[in-house]
């Protein structure tokens, strides 16, 4: 398990997220990274102890995740993580590729260099999290980076769609990659994307994004034993 904390996940706008929202973001990241396993039942007090927070915001956050279909409530026990099938993951990834690759590539011609440079600390945070093996921080920073890029295209609905797809994805192979010291190489692709955008090289952006999203059903996708996927 990564360091016990609830990393902050700033929103794209100016509104500061509530404590409940910050806890929900950390729990989503744990789901995506496979640190909370499909089919397992987790109690709010148990998760609270694991994340170093009180049980109330955890319980409230898990109810939010239940509304999103990411967990099911189990009366008098807690919450069961919803399983995601290989077919569903393939469909999510296909839709993401159709949206994210051309949209990000198009930013090579339109994005403000200052706005792009503002995302460099987030890209570096991804690399740092990968080196530390902190998968929750890695997933959260990755989400901020890609949604931040897409926001520069000026289509809020597109950002919402991709955010939902990313939250539903599962990257069960991250743990093994981090343990093998191979996650940093993938993390550095975020810096490659930024550099290609700043160079106004649309084809290079497209190539890196295609390789990067390919990891979702490749390097990052190995299902955990017993996950029933």
Tab-separated table of C-alpha atoms in Angstrom:
chain	number	residue	atom	x	y	z
A	1	UNK	CA	0.000	0.000	0.000
A	2	UNK	CA	1.234	3.507	-0.830
A	3	UNK	CA	1.869	6.031	1.980
A	4	UNK	CA	-1.203	6.518	4.143
A	5	UNK	CA	-2.562	9.898	3.171
A	6	UNK	CA	-5.375	11.605	1.368
A	7	UNK	CA	-3.673	13.594	-1.417
A	8	UNK	CA	-5.224	16.861	-2.484
A	9	UNK	CA	-6.856	16.927	-5.893
A	10	UNK	CA	-7.388	20.546	-6.952
A	11	UNK	CA	-10.360	21.117	-9.208
A	12	UNK	CA	-9.938	22.714	-12.617
A	13	UNK	CA	-11.903	25.795	-11.626
A	14	UNK	CA	-11.488	28.145	-8.684
A	15	UNK	CA	-13.736	26.299	-6.219
A	16	UNK	CA	-11.856	24.596	-3.418
A	17	UNK	CA	-12.949	20.952	-2.966
A	18	UNK	CA	-14.490	19.944	0.354
A	19	UNK	CA	-12.879	17.399	2.660
A	20	UNK	CA	-15.502	14.869	1.573
A	21	UNK	CA	-14.609	15.485	-2.073
A	22	UNK	CA	-10.901	15.131	-1.366
A	23	UNK	CA	-11.508	11.809	0.371
A	24	UNK	CA	-13.700	10.665	-2.538
A	25	UNK	CA	-10.934	11.585	-4.999
A	26	UNK	CA	-8.377	9.539	-3.046
A	27	UNK	CA	-10.762	6.573	-2.884
A	28	UNK	CA	-11.396	6.782	-6.642
A	29	UNK	CA	-7.651	6.804	-7.235
A	30	UNK	CA	-7.261	3.736	-5.018
A	31	UNK	CA	-9.978	1.993	-7.038
A	32	UNK	CA	-8.344	2.884	-10.349
A	33	UNK	CA	-4.910	1.745	-9.187
A	34	UNK	CA	-6.299	-1.544	-7.888
A	35	UNK	CA	-5.460	-0.872	-4.249
A	36	UNK	CA	-9.133	-1.514	-3.482
A	37	UNK	CA	-9.975	-4.822	-5.133
A	38	UNK	CA	-13.145	-5.747	-7.047
A	39	UNK	CA	-15.521	-7.956	-5.086
A	40	UNK	CA	-13.951	-7.055	-1.739
A	41	UNK	CA	-16.093	-5.480	0.979
A	42	UNK	CA	-14.542	-2.524	2.817
A	43	UNK	CA	-15.934	-0.879	5.939
A	44	UNK	CA	-15.868	2.870	6.420
A	45	UNK	CA	-13.904	2.599	9.721
A	46	UNK	CA	-11.388	0.270	8.069
A	47	UNK	CA	-10.851	2.617	5.138
A	48	UNK	CA	-10.683	5.592	7.493
A	49	UNK	CA	-7.858	3.952	9.431
A	50	UNK	CA	-6.106	3.039	6.182
A	51	UNK	CA	-6.260	6.603	4.851
A	52	UNK	CA	-5.679	8.355	8.149
A	53	UNK	CA	-8.999	10.221	8.235
A	54	UNK	CA	-12.237	9.969	10.221
A	55	UNK	CA	-14.964	7.509	9.263
A	56	UNK	CA	-17.702	10.070	8.512
A	57	UNK	CA	-16.181	11.634	5.341
A	58	UNK	CA	-15.200	8.151	4.163
A	59	UNK	CA	-18.761	6.888	4.572
A	60	UNK	CA	-20.121	9.974	2.782
A	61	UNK	CA	-17.531	9.654	-0.001
A	62	UNK	CA	-18.314	5.975	-0.516
A	63	UNK	CA	-22.008	6.848	-0.849
A	64	UNK	CA	-20.998	9.270	-3.607
A	65	UNK	CA	-19.020	6.499	-5.303
A	66	UNK	CA	-22.049	4.199	-4.978
A	67	UNK	CA	-24.136	6.741	-6.898
A	68	UNK	CA	-21.477	6.633	-9.635
A	69	UNK	CA	-21.693	2.831	-9.759
A	70	UNK	CA	-18.110	2.341	-8.565
A	71	UNK	CA	-19.127	0.484	-5.382
A	72	UNK	CA	-22.237	-1.241	-4.033
A	73	UNK	CA	-23.508	-0.811	-0.488
A	74	UNK	CA	-23.555	-3.936	1.672
A	75	UNK	CA	-25.958	-3.454	4.608
A	76	UNK	CA	-24.276	-3.566	8.036
A	77	UNK	CA	-20.886	-4.340	6.468
A	78	UNK	CA	-19.712	-1.541	4.193
A	79	UNK	CA	-19.111	-1.247	0.481
A	80	UNK	CA	-18.223	-3.783	-2.197
A	81	UNK	CA	-16.016	-2.620	-5.072
A	82	UNK	CA	-17.759	-3.086	-8.412
A	83	UNK	CA	-15.989	-5.352	-10.897
A	84	UNK	CA	-15.216	-4.001	-14.358
A	85	UNK	CA	-15.086	-6.477	-17.243
A	86	UNK	CA	-12.363	-6.629	-19.867
A	87	UNK	CA	-14.979	-5.686	-22.462
A	88	UNK	CA	-15.946	-2.588	-20.501
A	89	UNK	CA	-12.309	-1.553	-20.119
A	90	UNK	CA	-11.759	-2.005	-23.854
A	91	UNK	CA	-14.806	0.152	-24.596
A	92	UNK	CA	-13.741	2.892	-22.180
A	93	UNK	CA	-10.241	2.953	-23.656
A	94	UNK	CA	-11.554	3.044	-27.227
A	95	UNK	CA	-13.769	6.042	-26.480
A	96	UNK	CA	-10.937	7.786	-24.642
A	97	UNK	CA	-8.607	7.303	-27.612
A	98	UNK	CA	-11.215	8.739	-29.985
A	99	UNK	CA	-11.510	11.840	-27.804
A	100	UNK	CA	-8.160	12.399	-26.123
A	101	UNK	CA	-5.690	11.759	-28.940
A	102	UNK	CA	-7.077	14.192	-31.561
A	103	UNK	CA	-8.065	16.790	-28.956
A	104	UNK	CA	-4.629	16.826	-27.343
A	105	UNK	CA	-2.880	16.790	-30.724
A	106	UNK	CA	-4.992	19.749	-31.822
A	107	UNK	CA	-3.674	21.784	-28.900
A	108	UNK	CA	-0.295	21.936	-30.654
A	109	UNK	CA	-1.774	24.630	-32.870
A	110	UNK	CA	-3.969	26.433	-30.362
A	111	UNK	CA	-2.756	26.144	-26.753
A	112	UNK	CA	-1.195	29.084	-24.951
A	113	UNK	CA	2.438	28.214	-24.088
A	114	UNK	CA	2.017	29.797	-20.644
A	115	UNK	CA	-0.979	27.558	-19.941
A	116	UNK	CA	0.993	24.518	-21.089
A	117	UNK	CA	3.981	25.387	-18.894
A	118	UNK	CA	1.615	25.721	-15.931
A	119	UNK	CA	1.012	21.963	-16.243
A	120	UNK	CA	4.704	21.077	-16.038
A	121	UNK	CA	4.731	20.869	-12.211
A	122	UNK	CA	1.831	18.404	-12.431
A	123	UNK	CA	3.710	16.327	-15.024
A	124	UNK	CA	6.747	16.334	-12.746
A	125	UNK	CA	4.537	15.309	-9.811
A	126	UNK	CA	3.500	12.244	-11.820
A	127	UNK	CA	7.156	11.306	-12.298
A	128	UNK	CA	7.941	11.892	-8.619
A	129	UNK	CA	4.955	9.801	-7.503
A	130	UNK	CA	6.010	6.991	-9.834
A	131	UNK	CA	9.531	7.016	-8.404
A	132	UNK	CA	8.127	6.881	-4.863
A	133	UNK	CA	5.680	4.092	-5.732
A	134	UNK	CA	2.795	6.266	-4.495
A	135	UNK	CA	0.066	5.010	-6.812
A	136	UNK	CA	-2.746	7.098	-5.357
A	137	UNK	CA	-0.784	10.321	-5.882
A	138	UNK	CA	0.245	9.049	-9.333
A	139	UNK	CA	-3.336	8.444	-10.455
A	140	UNK	CA	-4.569	11.748	-9.042
A	141	UNK	CA	-1.793	13.772	-10.694
A	142	UNK	CA	-2.328	11.896	-13.974
A	143	UNK	CA	-6.021	12.823	-13.883
A	144	UNK	CA	-5.244	16.490	-13.161
A	145	UNK	CA	-2.713	16.613	-15.985
A	146	UNK	CA	-4.876	15.132	-18.716
A	147	UNK	CA	-8.060	16.953	-17.701
A	148	UNK	CA	-6.027	20.159	-17.498
A	149	UNK	CA	-4.804	19.628	-21.051
A	150	UNK	CA	-8.271	18.853	-22.366
A	151	UNK	CA	-9.682	21.923	-20.612
A	152	UNK	CA	-7.455	24.069	-22.850
A	153	UNK	CA	-9.599	22.973	-25.810
A	154	UNK	CA	-12.487	24.935	-24.272
A	155	UNK	CA	-15.091	22.152	-24.277
A	156	UNK	CA	-16.290	21.544	-20.721
A	157	UNK	CA	-18.596	18.667	-21.685
A	158	UNK	CA	-15.707	16.835	-23.323
A	159	UNK	CA	-13.714	17.157	-20.099
A	160	UNK	CA	-16.631	15.760	-18.079
A	161	UNK	CA	-16.969	12.751	-20.398
A	162	UNK	CA	-13.268	11.899	-20.205
A	163	UNK	CA	-13.243	12.403	-16.440
A	164	UNK	CA	-16.045	9.863	-16.070
A	165	UNK	CA	-14.299	7.355	-18.359
A	166	UNK	CA	-11.017	7.716	-16.492
A	167	UNK	CA	-12.729	7.184	-13.152
A	168	UNK	CA	-14.264	3.964	-14.460
A	169	UNK	CA	-10.953	2.635	-15.795
A	170	UNK	CA	-8.794	0.218	-13.823
A	171	UNK	CA	-4.986	0.149	-13.946
A	172	UNK	CA	-4.248	-3.042	-12.056
A	173	UNK	CA	-0.738	-3.365	-13.465
A	174	UNK	CA	0.578	-0.200	-11.811
A	175	UNK	CA	1.616	-1.979	-8.613
A	176	UNK	CA	3.838	-4.472	-10.426
A	177	UNK	CA	5.368	-1.751	-12.617
A	178	UNK	CA	6.142	0.386	-9.566
A	179	UNK	CA	7.716	-2.579	-7.777
A	180	UNK	CA	9.831	-3.316	-10.862
A	181	UNK	CA	10.927	0.311	-11.204
A	182	UNK	CA	9.326	0.594	-14.646
A	183	UNK	CA	6.575	3.092	-13.908
A	184	UNK	CA	8.839	6.138	-14.200
A	185	UNK	CA	9.357	5.582	-17.927
A	186	UNK	CA	5.613	5.770	-18.522
A	187	UNK	CA	5.337	8.766	-16.202
A	188	UNK	CA	7.928	10.690	-18.202
A	189	UNK	CA	5.678	10.505	-21.258
A	190	UNK	CA	3.692	13.365	-19.710
A	191	UNK	CA	6.766	15.583	-20.047
A	192	UNK	CA	7.176	14.352	-23.634
A	193	UNK	CA	3.606	15.397	-24.393
A	194	UNK	CA	4.207	18.877	-23.005
A	195	UNK	CA	7.483	19.319	-24.880
A	196	UNK	CA	5.888	18.225	-28.165
A	197	UNK	CA	2.973	20.632	-27.617
A	198	UNK	CA	5.326	23.522	-26.884
A	199	UNK	CA	7.283	22.644	-30.034
A	200	UNK	CA	3.986	22.859	-31.990
A	201	UNK	CA	4.658	19.359	-33.310
A	202	UNK	CA	1.176	17.915	-33.774
A	203	UNK	CA	2.370	14.589	-35.179
A	204	UNK	CA	4.761	14.061	-32.265
A	205	UNK	CA	1.935	14.793	-29.804
A	206	UNK	CA	-0.301	12.315	-31.588
A	207	UNK	CA	2.421	9.646	-31.515
A	208	UNK	CA	3.170	10.054	-27.798
A	209	UNK	CA	-0.521	10.162	-26.865
A	210	UNK	CA	-1.184	7.015	-28.907
A	211	UNK	CA	1.676	5.209	-27.153
A	212	UNK	CA	0.615	6.605	-23.774
A	213	UNK	CA	-3.031	5.530	-24.010
A	214	UNK	CA	-1.887	2.165	-25.335
A	215	UNK	CA	-0.522	1.441	-21.867
A	216	UNK	CA	-4.047	1.508	-20.419
A	217	UNK	CA	-4.786	-1.896	-21.957
A	218	UNK	CA	-1.141	-2.955	-22.063
A	219	UNK	CA	1.499	-2.253	-19.414
A	220	UNK	CA	-0.969	-0.859	-16.884
A	221	UNK	CA	-3.759	-3.378	-17.335
A	222	UNK	CA	-2.785	-6.677	-15.717
A	223	UNK	CA	-5.723	-7.821	-13.610
A	224	UNK	CA	-5.071	-8.855	-9.996
A	225	UNK	CA	-5.386	-12.501	-9.088
A	226	UNK	CA	-8.894	-13.388	-8.004
A	227	UNK	CA	-10.416	-10.238	-9.463
A	228	UNK	CA	-12.883	-12.198	-11.555
A	229	UNK	CA	-12.357	-10.048	-14.653
